[in-house]
Every structure is written in C-alpha cells, then in structure tokens.
Amino acid sequence: MTKGKVLVIGSNATRIEVKGGGWAATGQYLNETVVPAMAVIDAGYEVVLATPDGTRPTIDPASESADHFDGDADAYARARAFWAEHPAMSEIRTLRSVIEEGLEHYAGVFVPGGQAPVVDLMQDAELGRILRHFHDAAKPTALLCHGPVAVVSAMPHAREFRAALIAGDGEKAREWARGWQYEGYRMTVFSASEEKVVEDHILHAQLHFDMPSALTAAGGSVAATDVDFQPHIVIDRELITGQNPRSDHPIAKAFVEALDRSTTAA
C-alpha cells in the first residue's frame, strides 16, 4: 500500500520557437524530473508519469551533467538509472487517460521544467482541466523552473494568450488571461536574467518572451531571487513553485510536506 498516487506531467516538446524564425532544440531537465519524483516515491507515494501524447519526454542534453547534481557523480548516476530503469518513468500515460480514470484518485500534481513546457503544456487543454481540478480541490500543485508557466493552461484562452505573447502584444495577452484561476497567486519561475544565460550559451537564440513577463501578464505575482541560479521556492495556498534547476531539492521537500498534510487531513 502507498500513501496515494501523485501525477507527474511531462512534456512532449523537442523544439521551441525563437526570434527571427526557426526553432531551437529543447526538452525537460533530468534533475528537475527525477529529484522530486524520487523524493515522492521515497516518501511512500506512487508516481504516475503522463504526457499529452503518452510518449516518453525527451531529456534536454543540457541537463545531462553532474553539474546539476552539485557535482556529485554518484547522485547523477542514480538519477540516470532511475530515469532509465524505474517503471514509473517508463510506463507513460496520456493526459486524457488520467482524466478518464478520475483525477480524484490523485493526491497531488507536479510539473518539471526545462523549456519544453513552454511549447506544449502551457497551451494544453487537457492539462488545463487537470490543473483546474487540483486548484478547485486545493490539492498540492508543484511546478519547477519553466514548469510554472504551465499554469497558464488553466485559463479559458491559453492558446490565444500564448500567441499574443509570441506576437509581443502584452495588452492582448492580458485580455485573453481574464478569468485565470491563479490570478493574484504569489509564484516564482525561471528568471529573465537566468533565461539570458541559456539563450546565450545553450540555445544561441532568443525566445519570444520570458517566463516572469508571461506569468505577470496572466495575473500572477512573480518574485525571483536577487542572485541568479540560487534555490528559491514560493508557496501560496496549494501552489508550490520553484525558480530554477537548483530548486529541485527544496521543491521536492516542500511538495512532500504538502502531500503529507493534505492526505492526513483527508
């Protein structure tokens, strides 16, 4: 017996639009995916990984490094083995099948980062339905790094909102965001200055919008650390957000604590 099931939402995106036309390769980050998942399993919960099309997420090669595990080669090896071998990371569900099974069977939901969620998850209608359920039920909802931008999917016009951001029309984006469930929530996300490091050294291109601007336009109250790439999480009601890859362990701890409080109260 486990304490309950926890839904982990993965992305199927492998490329992201960049300014000037064209695309850059992307995916989701290894540490951001497995560190919280391993913590949840160690705490006694069952993890169910689901993606929009039911196929395995692509791990961004930029995250395939012990650097994202504080230089600990053993921790990196354990993470790679967990991703490669653990059934929870290979038995992938579709978002639709999870919805049809019944979201009431899940104790909480987690969305890791990497830039991939910016492409598909932030405008996915089925994820929007999932997030609205957890919001309405006040169940723990955790998102890390670029993952917090996925909460945009809960708004009635997520696709139009994202299109307005790409077009650089902030006023139109704010209009499309009306009625958003997370308006006024305090949250954090990968900062604009952190994004510039990725644009300059990994993507070698510029994105159409940064994550804090997107969530601010949606109606969120966004805060980031003064120093880039320092661990930082924000908790507001059921929503738990982490700023960057180094926030993996802090958000895992906060998420498990919220799950335990929620399941005990139930």
C-alpha angles and dihedrals in degrees: 000000000000130000089248144294125293122199118223114194117211130189127236094202118120099173138034133208117254134193116274092035130287134067141272126215116257144156139160125297121259098218093044090054103041105032094063092037092052091047092051091050092046088053090058104264130125116238122216116191116206133175134183095261099024096247126122117274119248115244112226108242088221088070095050095100141097086234087081089056096054090267092299105144092189093053089049091050091050090050093050091048091049091051093046101041114022113101091223089065097047105037096079125188129198118245088239093055091051090052092048091049090056127266091222087078091069126084096200147341133235131192118193125205143233111127094280096093088060088067107044113001098054090061101032112123094203092053087049089057091048094050093047089054093053091044093051091046092046090230121157111282115184128182129176137208106324089359094087090069086070089076085076087076089072092068119095094244105033096147093051091046092054092046090053091052091052089049089052092240104138094170092056090046091055090050092053090049095063112126095027112162094220098049109141095014117137110238145151134218140170104308127238092244091050089049091055090059089054092045092050100042107025112021096030085207140076126256120228093243140005123239101243091052090050095051092042090053088051091055103263125139100233126194131176136184121270090233119057121242096015116135112265134164133177125203121196118166108307093344119098117180132181125201107215146352092284089061090070098103096040093051091045090054094046092046094051091048090051092048091051092050092047097047092044091051091049 
